[in-house]
Tab-separated table of C-alpha atoms in Angstrom:
chain	number	residue	atom	x	y	z
R	19	ASP	CA	10.228	12.289	-5.702
R	20	THR	CA	7.101	10.461	-4.649
R	21	ALA	CA	5.310	9.015	-7.659
R	22	VAL	CA	1.850	8.607	-6.118
R	23	SER	CA	1.093	10.525	-2.941
R	24	GLN	CA	-1.909	10.522	-0.665
R	25	THR	CA	-2.936	12.797	2.154
R	26	PRO	CA	-3.571	12.263	4.936
R	27	LYS	CA	-1.870	8.996	5.851
R	28	TYR	CA	-4.062	8.603	8.901
R	29	LEU	CA	-7.592	9.864	9.399
R	30	VAL	CA	-9.665	9.396	12.533
R	31	THR	CA	-13.195	10.741	12.516
R	32	GLN	CA	-16.666	10.337	13.958
R	33	MET	CA	-19.561	8.492	12.380
R	34	GLY	CA	-21.692	10.733	10.227
R	35	ASN	CA	-18.900	13.103	9.242
R	36	ASP	CA	-17.861	13.891	5.677
R	37	LYS	CA	-14.189	13.521	4.766
R	38	SER	CA	-11.905	13.634	1.750
R	39	ILE	CA	-8.678	11.879	0.880
R	40	LYS	CA	-6.428	13.489	-1.704
R	41	CYS	CA	-4.307	11.702	-4.286
R	42	GLU	CA	-1.748	13.066	-6.688
R	43	GLN	CA	0.480	11.324	-9.216
R	44	ASN	CA	3.450	12.859	-10.985
R	45	LEU	CA	3.992	9.982	-13.420
R	46	GLY	CA	1.991	11.487	-16.252
R	47	HIS	CA	-0.373	8.512	-16.162
R	48	ASP	CA	-3.775	8.680	-17.775
R	49	THR	CA	-5.746	6.524	-15.360
R	50	MET	CA	-6.187	6.619	-11.595
R	51	TYR	CA	-7.836	4.226	-9.172
R	52	TRP	CA	-9.141	3.969	-5.658
R	53	TYR	CA	-9.000	0.736	-3.680
R	54	LYS	CA	-10.283	-0.265	-0.278
R	55	GLN	CA	-8.282	-2.792	1.769
R	56	ASP	CA	-10.207	-4.308	4.651
R	57	SER	CA	-8.920	-5.759	7.884
R	58	LYS	CA	-8.345	-9.140	6.208
R	59	LYS	CA	-6.089	-7.408	3.649
R	60	PHE	CA	-8.509	-8.050	0.800
R	61	LEU	CA	-8.181	-5.420	-1.938
R	62	LYS	CA	-11.319	-4.179	-3.609
R	63	ILE	CA	-11.413	-1.795	-6.549
R	64	MET	CA	-13.739	1.116	-5.943
R	65	PHE	CA	-13.232	3.336	-8.972
R	66	SER	CA	-11.081	3.720	-12.006
R	67	TYR	CA	-11.021	7.020	-13.849
R	68	ASN	CA	-9.383	8.597	-16.840
R	69	ASN	CA	-10.283	11.707	-18.748
R	70	LYS	CA	-12.782	9.738	-20.740
R	71	GLU	CA	-14.471	7.332	-18.439
R	72	LEU	CA	-15.361	6.670	-14.833
R	73	ILE	CA	-15.838	3.021	-13.994
R	74	ILE	CA	-17.562	2.476	-10.708
R	75	ASN	CA	-17.662	-0.786	-8.842
R	76	GLU	CA	-21.386	-1.325	-8.413
R	77	THR	CA	-20.957	-2.487	-4.840
R	78	VAL	CA	-19.550	0.866	-3.729
R	79	PRO	CA	-22.145	2.938	-1.829
R	80	ASN	CA	-23.002	6.253	-3.420
R	81	ARG	CA	-21.700	7.967	-0.279
R	82	PHE	CA	-18.315	7.537	-1.949
R	83	SER	CA	-17.512	9.802	-4.858
R	84	PRO	CA	-14.320	10.428	-6.800
R	85	LYS	CA	-13.468	13.965	-7.811
R	86	SER	CA	-10.803	14.743	-10.386
R	87	PRO	CA	-9.803	18.406	-10.740
R	88	ASP	CA	-7.198	17.441	-13.350
R	89	LYS	CA	-5.369	14.467	-14.805
R	90	ALA	CA	-2.869	14.264	-11.962
R	91	HIS	CA	-5.378	14.238	-9.131
R	92	LEU	CA	-8.184	11.950	-8.045
R	93	ASN	CA	-9.644	12.722	-4.668
R	94	LEU	CA	-12.031	10.486	-2.753
R	95	HIS	CA	-14.918	12.121	-0.949
R	96	ILE	CA	-16.950	10.180	1.583
R	97	ASN	CA	-20.259	11.393	2.986
R	98	SER	CA	-21.945	10.253	6.189
R	99	LEU	CA	-19.124	8.001	7.321
R	100	GLU	CA	-20.060	4.642	8.846
R	101	LEU	CA	-18.155	2.265	11.102
R	102	GLY	CA	-17.767	-0.175	8.218
R	103	ASP	CA	-15.866	2.406	6.211
R	104	SER	CA	-12.859	1.886	8.479
R	105	ALA	CA	-10.124	0.497	6.239
R	106	VAL	CA	-6.980	1.429	4.381
R	107	TYR	CA	-7.662	3.291	1.155
R	108	PHE	CA	-5.124	3.173	-1.646
R	109	CYS	CA	-4.831	5.399	-4.638
R	110	ALA	CA	-3.042	4.064	-7.704
R	111	SER	CA	-2.256	5.186	-11.222
R	112	SER	CA	-1.295	3.581	-14.519
R	113	GLN	CA	-0.770	4.365	-18.161
R	114	VAL	CA	-3.493	2.433	-19.923
R	115	SER	CA	-1.831	2.857	-23.282
R	116	GLY	CA	1.468	1.518	-21.927
R	117	PRO	CA	2.736	-2.009	-22.587
R	118	TYR	CA	1.937	-3.472	-19.203
R	119	ASN	CA	-0.424	-1.062	-17.556
R	120	GLU	CA	1.019	-1.928	-14.174
R	121	GLN	CA	-0.374	0.156	-11.383
R	122	PHE	CA	1.712	2.272	-9.043
R	123	PHE	CA	0.325	2.730	-5.569
R	124	GLY	CA	0.282	5.500	-3.044
R	125	PRO	CA	1.224	4.822	0.587
R	126	GLY	CA	-2.375	4.344	1.674
R	127	THR	CA	-4.645	6.224	4.060
R	128	ARG	CA	-5.784	4.443	7.192
R	129	LEU	CA	-9.304	5.632	7.939
R	130	THR	CA	-10.750	4.927	11.367
R	131	VAL	CA	-14.396	5.758	11.993
R	132	LEU	CA	-15.397	5.935	15.665
N	10	ALA	CA	-15.829	-13.197	-14.739
N	11	GLN	CA	-12.177	-13.564	-13.983
N	12	THR	CA	-11.103	-14.800	-10.575
N	13	VAL	CA	-7.733	-15.121	-8.885
N	14	THR	CA	-7.060	-17.693	-6.178
N	15	GLN	CA	-4.169	-17.817	-3.755
N	16	SER	CA	-4.579	-21.016	-1.796
N	17	GLN	CA	-1.916	-20.374	0.851
N	18	PRO	CA	-3.075	-17.842	3.457
N	19	GLU	CA	0.268	-17.960	5.251
N	20	MET	CA	3.720	-19.448	4.766
N	21	SER	CA	6.955	-19.271	6.679
N	22	VAL	CA	10.490	-20.324	5.753
N	23	GLN	CA	13.974	-19.905	7.106
N	24	GLU	CA	16.184	-17.157	5.787
N	25	ALA	CA	18.133	-18.191	2.658
N	26	GLU	CA	15.618	-20.884	1.722
N	27	THR	CA	13.594	-20.898	-1.471
N	28	VAL	CA	9.839	-20.486	-1.271
N	29	THR	CA	7.099	-20.748	-3.875
N	30	LEU	CA	3.778	-18.957	-3.609
N	31	SER	CA	0.925	-20.316	-5.670
N	32	CYS	CA	-1.635	-18.449	-7.732
N	33	THR	CA	-4.285	-19.730	-10.094
N	34	TYR	CA	-6.746	-17.753	-12.124
N	35	ASP	CA	-9.753	-18.261	-14.302
N	36	THR	CA	-10.297	-16.438	-17.583
N	37	SER	CA	-11.602	-16.977	-21.078
N	38	GLU	CA	-9.275	-14.358	-22.562
N	39	ASN	CA	-6.239	-15.342	-24.560
N	40	ASN	CA	-3.998	-12.378	-23.959
N	41	TYR	CA	-3.673	-10.752	-20.559
N	42	TYR	CA	-1.180	-9.644	-17.954
N	43	LEU	CA	-0.363	-11.065	-14.568
N	44	PHE	CA	1.392	-9.405	-11.665
N	45	TRP	CA	2.796	-10.127	-8.242
N	46	TYR	CA	2.719	-7.298	-5.728
N	47	LYS	CA	4.351	-7.216	-2.313
N	48	GLN	CA	2.967	-5.371	0.710
N	49	PRO	CA	5.460	-5.203	3.599
N	50	PRO	CA	4.413	-4.062	7.084
N	51	SER	CA	4.913	-0.477	5.919
N	52	ARG	CA	1.732	-1.210	3.848
N	53	GLN	CA	3.210	0.215	0.634
N	54	MET	CA	2.165	-1.870	-2.395
N	55	ILE	CA	5.219	-2.688	-4.493
N	56	LEU	CA	5.266	-4.361	-7.893
N	57	VAL	CA	7.512	-7.440	-7.756
N	58	ILE	CA	7.182	-8.992	-11.188
N	59	ARG	CA	4.913	-9.074	-14.237
N	60	GLN	CA	4.169	-11.488	-17.050
N	61	GLU	CA	2.463	-11.182	-20.416
N	62	ALA	CA	0.370	-14.209	-21.264
N	63	TYR	CA	1.579	-14.442	-24.846
N	64	LYS	CA	5.204	-14.662	-23.740
N	65	GLN	CA	6.173	-18.227	-22.999
N	66	GLN	CA	9.390	-17.277	-21.249
N	67	ASN	CA	8.989	-16.966	-17.504
N	68	ALA	CA	9.712	-13.514	-16.104
N	69	THR	CA	12.587	-13.067	-13.651
N	70	GLU	CA	13.652	-10.147	-11.502
N	71	ASN	CA	16.805	-10.910	-9.526
N	72	ARG	CA	15.796	-13.400	-6.797
N	73	PHE	CA	12.163	-13.420	-7.939
N	74	SER	CA	10.910	-15.590	-10.774
N	75	VAL	CA	7.592	-16.956	-11.930
N	76	ASN	CA	6.433	-20.294	-13.203
N	77	PHE	CA	3.751	-19.387	-15.710
N	78	GLN	CA	1.677	-22.309	-16.941
N	79	LYS	CA	-0.888	-20.836	-19.312
N	80	ALA	CA	-2.806	-24.023	-20.004
N	81	ALA	CA	-3.121	-24.729	-16.313
N	82	LYS	CA	-3.833	-21.049	-15.571
N	83	SER	CA	-1.172	-21.037	-12.933
N	84	PHE	CA	1.230	-18.221	-12.053
N	85	SER	CA	3.424	-19.099	-9.085
N	86	LEU	CA	6.113	-16.868	-7.607
N	87	LYS	CA	9.465	-18.294	-6.544
N	88	ILE	CA	11.688	-16.383	-4.161
N	89	SER	CA	15.243	-17.664	-4.020
N	90	ASP	CA	17.704	-17.031	-1.185
N	91	SER	CA	14.924	-15.472	0.889
N	92	GLN	CA	15.796	-12.494	3.045
N	93	LEU	CA	14.229	-11.024	6.161
N	94	GLY	CA	13.086	-8.060	4.080
N	95	ASP	CA	10.952	-10.388	1.982
N	96	THR	CA	8.536	-10.715	4.900
N	97	ALA	CA	5.295	-9.282	3.536
N	98	MET	CA	1.865	-10.000	2.112
N	99	TYR	CA	2.119	-11.106	-1.504
N	100	PHE	CA	-0.756	-10.517	-3.886
N	101	CYS	CA	-1.281	-12.075	-7.283
N	102	ALA	CA	-3.282	-9.956	-9.744
N	103	TYR	CA	-4.791	-10.367	-13.198
N	104	ARG	CA	-5.363	-7.410	-15.486
N	105	ASP	CA	-8.731	-7.587	-17.179
N	106	SER	CA	-9.848	-6.075	-20.474
N	107	ASN	CA	-11.003	-2.903	-18.647
N	108	TYR	CA	-7.427	-2.426	-17.425
N	109	GLN	CA	-8.515	-3.175	-13.885
N	110	LEU	CA	-6.705	-5.580	-11.609
N	111	ILE	CA	-8.465	-8.629	-10.207
N	112	TRP	CA	-6.733	-9.513	-6.944
N	113	GLY	CA	-6.123	-12.702	-5.048
N	114	ALA	CA	-6.683	-12.772	-1.297
N	115	GLY	CA	-2.958	-12.642	-0.585
N	116	THR	CA	-0.373	-14.881	1.057
N	117	LYS	CA	1.356	-13.752	4.218
N	118	LEU	CA	5.018	-14.739	3.945
N	119	ILE	CA	7.212	-14.777	7.034
N	120	ILE	CA	10.970	-15.180	6.699
N	121	LYS	CA	12.471	-16.475	9.929
N	122	PRO	CA	16.052	-15.644	10.943
């Protein structure tokens, strides 16, 4: 069974559109994350979220918003897509109260904005 | 603020050789966690090994081991008997007090047959 899943794996869209990427984890973790990986492979944290707190990286444009319908899901919604949003987006989860708090990653979503 | 530095953008070795990837970090905290993640061409991020700062013993996972030097703030990854499947990007990461990972820029490792 997939521990952290994301859909879709590939997303091609036009500038100005609004899109969402879904993430689900079946690990029972209490915290979920969204990362952006650019073309140089640099990983940047966008959000971390548990049922108590949303931590937002201040450099993330407010066109990006996380939406969590329940503890197992953290979707990423992006408004007014721009060319610079093209990247691979990773969802991850962890158990903050666990001994290591290592993060488990989804397979990534490659977003291409034309 | 914590930072993580991986000074080797790319490395390549022959299959079966041993290779060491370097990672240094900067922090004022005393207890923390360090991780190495692997990202093969499939782009899946896979945890390779982890280390707690208060444990002096270096972590090992089969062919993967770390050399953790707390005073020097160094956390290198050694891969023994390298295999073609080890070809990947390797990322060093530091877990901060907000439970978020601070990432290095990555090292691209190529294992040549």
